[in-house]
């Protein structure tokens, strides 16, 4: 399913400021849009939509009706709207232009995977409540982290977003389902679990030049993405995103010290999308530019 089709259909007049299209994110999509005032077309979503207002617009309101429920919400920074799978919206109005709104889309399969992991059939994408004016600091924090990667690509950013999407799915299902899951949090106790993570780690180091994602690494470890992300941190002490980012920067340091490659070649070999992205990430962690590091290296 192309998650971006939903935004194109629901927001035909909205400006697209940033999109995850082309980023190869798995199991999540995001768009930053500027909305004009006016009515939106009716729609029945096939994926979970989470909307986050990133700016306060004094006097602006969003009115909408879905699942027989009519809502009118002031647009304030941090306000969240939830629109679950299968809930038809047939009356949506934006009272004033909105300069910047984040839309995150999660496929129904994300919720199915969570239900399978926890053995709880009540966890479904269509079981989330249709809500407006949600004040949830955790969802807000996750949304802003996805927004940061959407507008400023970083090393291992795809992994960070996919891991954030797992946490976002779990939070929405846990806090806003019609029936809140009560199952205990299971954890793999098999003796071969550390070995599964070792396989993923070996794959990471063999493929640092590639775009890596949590879904792909979970498949290497023969685990679900939810289970893999939790188990990886339990075994290594780091999230997959943090581990990959550190491994890429460590490879970059070694290549810079060897002085056999140009800065551009070091960036690509270390898995960065561009020399500019490499320079920004390297300086943020190391405290100097790659060129300066190479000059000072023995």
Tab-separated table of C-alpha atoms in Angstrom:
chain	number	residue	atom	x	y	z
A	1	UNK	CA	0.000	0.000	0.000
A	2	UNK	CA	1.254	3.472	-0.911
A	3	UNK	CA	0.563	5.378	2.300
A	4	UNK	CA	1.095	8.719	0.544
A	5	UNK	CA	-1.990	8.259	-1.634
A	6	UNK	CA	-4.172	9.001	1.371
A	7	UNK	CA	-2.752	12.504	1.801
A	8	UNK	CA	-2.976	13.264	-1.904
A	9	UNK	CA	-6.672	12.338	-1.911
A	10	UNK	CA	-7.681	13.900	1.388
A	11	UNK	CA	-5.726	17.154	0.991
A	12	UNK	CA	-5.864	18.013	-2.718
A	13	UNK	CA	-5.453	21.770	-2.135
A	14	UNK	CA	-2.828	21.602	0.610
A	15	UNK	CA	0.773	22.486	-0.073
A	16	UNK	CA	3.283	19.704	0.478
A	17	UNK	CA	6.223	21.124	2.459
A	18	UNK	CA	8.023	17.831	3.074
A	19	UNK	CA	7.289	14.168	2.386
A	20	UNK	CA	8.778	10.801	3.264
A	21	UNK	CA	8.113	9.668	-0.307
A	22	UNK	CA	11.382	8.376	-1.725
A	23	UNK	CA	12.942	7.875	1.724
A	24	UNK	CA	12.203	4.128	1.672
A	25	UNK	CA	10.668	4.199	5.144
A	26	UNK	CA	8.948	0.889	5.901
A	27	UNK	CA	5.620	0.715	7.704
A	28	UNK	CA	5.224	4.458	8.211
A	29	UNK	CA	4.857	7.600	6.113
A	30	UNK	CA	4.811	11.280	6.996
A	31	UNK	CA	3.929	14.548	5.327
A	32	UNK	CA	4.270	18.155	6.397
A	33	UNK	CA	1.508	20.209	4.774
A	34	UNK	CA	0.279	23.798	4.618
A	35	UNK	CA	-3.531	23.844	4.558
A	36	UNK	CA	-5.694	26.570	3.085
A	37	UNK	CA	-9.030	27.404	4.673
A	38	UNK	CA	-11.966	25.458	3.302
A	39	UNK	CA	-13.671	22.083	3.123
A	40	UNK	CA	-11.977	18.737	2.582
A	41	UNK	CA	-13.421	15.826	0.577
A	42	UNK	CA	-15.097	12.880	2.280
A	43	UNK	CA	-12.821	9.897	2.829
A	44	UNK	CA	-12.735	6.468	4.457
A	45	UNK	CA	-9.083	5.851	5.390
A	46	UNK	CA	-7.410	2.486	4.867
A	47	UNK	CA	-4.609	3.392	7.290
A	48	UNK	CA	-4.272	5.042	10.677
A	49	UNK	CA	-3.783	8.810	10.414
A	50	UNK	CA	-2.243	10.805	13.249
A	51	UNK	CA	-2.262	14.567	12.783
A	52	UNK	CA	-0.148	16.955	14.847
A	53	UNK	CA	-0.433	20.734	14.812
A	54	UNK	CA	3.101	22.110	14.962
A	55	UNK	CA	2.067	25.754	15.355
A	56	UNK	CA	-0.678	27.636	17.154
A	57	UNK	CA	-3.008	29.604	14.876
A	58	UNK	CA	-5.092	32.040	16.973
A	59	UNK	CA	-8.770	31.802	16.118
A	60	UNK	CA	-8.359	28.808	13.784
A	61	UNK	CA	-10.493	25.704	14.236
A	62	UNK	CA	-10.794	22.312	12.583
A	63	UNK	CA	-14.330	20.956	12.434
A	64	UNK	CA	-14.910	17.368	11.390
A	65	UNK	CA	-17.418	14.541	11.636
A	66	UNK	CA	-16.635	10.845	11.620
A	67	UNK	CA	-18.236	7.720	13.018
A	68	UNK	CA	-21.282	9.888	13.777
A	69	UNK	CA	-19.200	12.130	16.051
A	70	UNK	CA	-18.856	15.855	15.394
A	71	UNK	CA	-15.777	17.653	16.733
A	72	UNK	CA	-14.516	21.246	16.709
A	73	UNK	CA	-10.959	21.819	17.857
A	74	UNK	CA	-8.810	24.924	18.231
A	75	UNK	CA	-5.494	24.713	16.418
A	76	UNK	CA	-2.766	24.941	19.031
A	77	UNK	CA	0.812	23.678	18.910
A	78	UNK	CA	0.893	20.068	20.050
A	79	UNK	CA	-2.788	19.307	19.458
A	80	UNK	CA	-3.338	15.788	18.082
A	81	UNK	CA	-6.135	14.258	16.004
A	82	UNK	CA	-6.643	10.508	15.508
A	83	UNK	CA	-8.480	9.097	12.502
A	84	UNK	CA	-8.592	5.274	12.589
A	85	UNK	CA	-8.916	2.827	9.718
A	86	UNK	CA	-12.445	2.569	8.344
A	87	UNK	CA	-13.896	5.658	10.050
A	88	UNK	CA	-15.528	7.695	7.289
A	89	UNK	CA	-15.115	11.452	7.542
A	90	UNK	CA	-17.736	13.327	5.542
A	91	UNK	CA	-17.670	16.870	6.912
A	92	UNK	CA	-14.233	18.444	7.449
A	93	UNK	CA	-13.646	22.191	7.504
A	94	UNK	CA	-10.558	24.276	8.233
A	95	UNK	CA	-11.558	27.774	9.295
A	96	UNK	CA	-8.259	29.568	8.569
A	97	UNK	CA	-4.983	28.812	6.754
A	98	UNK	CA	-2.650	26.495	8.668
A	99	UNK	CA	0.993	27.082	7.860
A	100	UNK	CA	2.376	23.757	9.049
A	101	UNK	CA	0.664	20.497	10.031
A	102	UNK	CA	2.271	17.067	10.373
A	103	UNK	CA	0.440	13.965	9.144
A	104	UNK	CA	1.727	10.494	10.057
A	105	UNK	CA	0.274	7.371	8.436
A	106	UNK	CA	0.514	3.848	9.891
A	107	UNK	CA	-0.690	0.778	7.953
A	108	UNK	CA	-3.187	-1.594	9.544
A	109	UNK	CA	-0.503	-4.291	9.386
A	110	UNK	CA	1.428	-2.502	12.134
A	111	UNK	CA	-1.446	-3.119	14.534
A	112	UNK	CA	-1.893	-6.708	13.340
A	113	UNK	CA	1.775	-7.404	14.100
A	114	UNK	CA	1.376	-5.949	17.581
A	115	UNK	CA	-1.727	-8.084	18.165
A	116	UNK	CA	0.159	-11.191	17.064
A	117	UNK	CA	3.125	-10.385	19.288
A	118	UNK	CA	0.979	-9.874	22.381
A	119	UNK	CA	-1.607	-12.517	21.532
A	120	UNK	CA	-4.377	-9.960	21.905
A	121	UNK	CA	-6.936	-9.844	19.096
A	122	UNK	CA	-8.413	-6.632	20.552
A	123	UNK	CA	-5.470	-4.668	19.104
A	124	UNK	CA	-6.726	-3.559	15.697
A	125	UNK	CA	-6.255	-0.463	13.581
A	126	UNK	CA	-10.039	-0.105	13.303
A	127	UNK	CA	-10.489	-0.374	17.088
A	128	UNK	CA	-8.844	2.989	17.814
A	129	UNK	CA	-11.254	5.719	18.863
A	130	UNK	CA	-11.980	8.697	16.621
A	131	UNK	CA	-10.569	11.520	18.748
A	132	UNK	CA	-9.678	15.203	18.509
A	133	UNK	CA	-7.849	17.575	20.849
A	134	UNK	CA	-5.721	14.722	22.183
A	135	UNK	CA	-3.119	15.944	24.665
A	136	UNK	CA	-0.543	13.164	24.754
A	137	UNK	CA	3.082	14.154	25.494
A	138	UNK	CA	4.430	10.796	24.295
A	139	UNK	CA	2.707	10.929	20.905
A	140	UNK	CA	3.748	14.570	20.593
A	141	UNK	CA	7.384	13.710	21.318
A	142	UNK	CA	7.404	10.836	18.829
A	143	UNK	CA	5.736	13.008	16.196
A	144	UNK	CA	8.265	15.783	16.621
A	145	UNK	CA	11.154	13.317	16.322
A	146	UNK	CA	9.684	12.050	13.037
A	147	UNK	CA	9.197	15.656	11.916
A	148	UNK	CA	12.845	16.398	12.681
A	149	UNK	CA	13.991	13.534	10.447
A	150	UNK	CA	11.473	14.476	7.767
A	151	UNK	CA	12.839	18.005	7.469
A	152	UNK	CA	16.491	17.256	8.216
A	153	UNK	CA	17.747	13.849	7.141
A	154	UNK	CA	20.325	12.313	9.471
A	155	UNK	CA	22.552	9.280	9.779
A	156	UNK	CA	20.468	6.156	10.475
A	157	UNK	CA	17.380	8.348	10.315
A	158	UNK	CA	15.284	5.707	8.604
A	159	UNK	CA	15.943	3.330	11.483
A	160	UNK	CA	15.004	5.987	14.021
A	161	UNK	CA	11.717	6.686	12.232
A	162	UNK	CA	10.790	3.018	11.909
A	163	UNK	CA	11.549	2.422	15.592
A	164	UNK	CA	9.525	5.525	16.487
A	165	UNK	CA	6.636	4.173	14.407
A	166	UNK	CA	6.668	0.960	16.448
A	167	UNK	CA	6.429	2.951	19.659
A	168	UNK	CA	3.730	5.161	18.168
A	169	UNK	CA	1.622	2.161	17.145
A	170	UNK	CA	1.937	0.660	20.609
A	171	UNK	CA	0.980	3.924	22.303
A	172	UNK	CA	-2.082	4.487	20.131
A	173	UNK	CA	-3.274	0.906	20.623
A	174	UNK	CA	-2.618	0.956	24.375
A	175	UNK	CA	-4.109	4.333	25.202
A	176	UNK	CA	-6.840	4.931	22.617
A	177	UNK	CA	-8.317	1.552	21.709
A	178	UNK	CA	-11.933	0.805	22.518
A	179	UNK	CA	-10.577	-2.030	24.674
A	180	UNK	CA	-7.194	-1.337	26.226
A	181	UNK	CA	-4.906	-4.394	26.078
A	182	UNK	CA	-4.039	-5.890	29.434
A	183	UNK	CA	-1.641	-8.648	28.363
A	184	UNK	CA	1.752	-8.811	30.016
A	185	UNK	CA	4.741	-7.720	27.985
A	186	UNK	CA	6.271	-11.004	26.763
A	187	UNK	CA	9.978	-11.278	26.191
A	188	UNK	CA	11.968	-13.849	24.289
A	189	UNK	CA	13.611	-16.199	26.751
A	190	UNK	CA	15.069	-18.561	24.147
A	191	UNK	CA	18.771	-19.250	24.463
A	192	UNK	CA	19.282	-18.396	20.797
A	193	UNK	CA	17.921	-14.845	21.127
A	194	UNK	CA	21.373	-13.221	21.610
A	195	UNK	CA	22.584	-15.188	18.588
A	196	UNK	CA	19.730	-13.744	16.528
A	197	UNK	CA	20.823	-10.257	17.483
A	198	UNK	CA	24.422	-11.162	16.627
A	199	UNK	CA	23.272	-12.122	13.123
A	200	UNK	CA	21.651	-8.719	12.775
A	201	UNK	CA	24.782	-6.971	14.068
A	202	UNK	CA	26.979	-8.839	11.578
A	203	UNK	CA	24.577	-7.846	8.807
A	204	UNK	CA	24.752	-4.206	9.919
A	205	UNK	CA	28.554	-4.109	9.719
A	206	UNK	CA	28.537	-5.847	6.326
A	207	UNK	CA	25.999	-3.383	4.922
A	208	UNK	CA	26.758	0.002	6.472
A	209	UNK	CA	26.931	1.477	2.975
A	210	UNK	CA	23.248	0.584	2.440
A	211	UNK	CA	20.027	2.109	3.695
A	212	UNK	CA	19.118	-0.108	6.665
A	213	UNK	CA	15.739	-0.384	8.353
A	214	UNK	CA	14.352	-2.039	11.462
A	215	UNK	CA	12.008	-4.219	9.397
A	216	UNK	CA	14.873	-5.651	7.350
A	217	UNK	CA	17.061	-6.282	10.411
A	218	UNK	CA	14.176	-7.950	12.225
A	219	UNK	CA	13.781	-10.335	9.284
A	220	UNK	CA	17.489	-11.202	9.468
A	221	UNK	CA	17.005	-12.041	13.151
A	222	UNK	CA	13.764	-13.947	12.434
A	223	UNK	CA	11.854	-11.726	14.868
A	224	UNK	CA	8.955	-9.326	14.562
A	225	UNK	CA	9.995	-5.642	14.355
A	226	UNK	CA	8.422	-4.974	17.770
A	227	UNK	CA	10.248	-7.875	19.407
A	228	UNK	CA	13.504	-7.154	17.588
A	229	UNK	CA	13.688	-3.499	18.668
A	230	UNK	CA	13.112	-4.402	22.314
A	231	UNK	CA	15.473	-7.390	22.272
A	232	UNK	CA	18.229	-5.486	20.454
A	233	UNK	CA	18.368	-2.879	23.198
A	234	UNK	CA	18.235	-5.550	25.895
A	235	UNK	CA	21.237	-7.355	24.364
A	236	UNK	CA	23.377	-4.389	23.210
A	237	UNK	CA	22.278	-1.588	25.518
A	238	UNK	CA	21.492	0.559	22.466
A	239	UNK	CA	18.570	1.056	20.127
A	240	UNK	CA	19.125	-0.197	16.544
A	241	UNK	CA	19.212	3.435	15.374
A	242	UNK	CA	21.880	4.437	17.891
A	243	UNK	CA	23.956	1.353	17.137
A	244	UNK	CA	23.922	1.870	13.365
A	245	UNK	CA	24.670	5.577	13.690
A	246	UNK	CA	27.645	4.843	15.929
A	247	UNK	CA	28.943	2.116	13.626
A	248	UNK	CA	28.747	4.440	10.626
A	249	UNK	CA	30.617	7.207	12.377
A	250	UNK	CA	33.259	4.760	13.606
A	251	UNK	CA	33.811	3.511	10.055
A	252	UNK	CA	33.997	7.112	8.844
A	253	UNK	CA	36.678	7.908	11.435
A	254	UNK	CA	38.756	4.943	10.302
A	255	UNK	CA	38.436	5.827	6.626
A	256	UNK	CA	39.321	9.463	7.295
A	257	UNK	CA	42.443	8.407	9.167
A	258	UNK	CA	43.504	6.113	6.307
A	259	UNK	CA	43.336	9.049	3.854
A	260	UNK	CA	42.714	6.812	0.841
A	261	UNK	CA	39.235	8.139	0.000
A	262	UNK	CA	37.799	11.554	-0.706
A	263	UNK	CA	35.317	12.984	1.777
A	264	UNK	CA	32.522	12.208	-0.676
A	265	UNK	CA	33.625	8.567	-0.933
A	266	UNK	CA	33.903	8.285	2.854
A	267	UNK	CA	30.358	9.615	3.204
A	268	UNK	CA	28.854	7.104	0.767
A	269	UNK	CA	30.902	4.150	2.043
A	270	UNK	CA	29.788	4.932	5.585
A	271	UNK	CA	26.129	4.945	4.608
A	272	UNK	CA	25.343	8.657	4.465
A	273	UNK	CA	23.066	9.945	1.710
A	274	UNK	CA	25.330	12.881	0.866
A	275	UNK	CA	28.554	14.574	1.886
A	276	UNK	CA	26.534	17.397	3.443
A	277	UNK	CA	24.518	14.987	5.629
A	278	UNK	CA	27.764	13.254	6.595
A	279	UNK	CA	29.421	16.525	7.571
A	280	UNK	CA	26.471	17.614	9.704
A	281	UNK	CA	26.175	14.297	11.547
A	282	UNK	CA	29.940	13.970	12.031
A	283	UNK	CA	30.372	17.464	13.458
A	284	UNK	CA	27.389	17.034	15.777
A	285	UNK	CA	28.938	13.938	17.368
A	286	UNK	CA	32.690	14.454	17.008
A	287	UNK	CA	32.778	18.223	17.402
A	288	UNK	CA	34.656	19.043	14.194
A	289	UNK	CA	34.220	18.652	10.454
A	290	UNK	CA	35.428	15.495	8.680
A	291	UNK	CA	38.105	17.548	6.944
A	292	UNK	CA	39.420	18.920	10.222
A	293	UNK	CA	39.385	15.442	11.773
A	294	UNK	CA	41.408	14.062	8.860
A	295	UNK	CA	43.908	16.929	9.135
A	296	UNK	CA	44.456	16.244	12.847
A	297	UNK	CA	44.553	12.448	12.587
A	298	UNK	CA	48.036	10.900	13.031
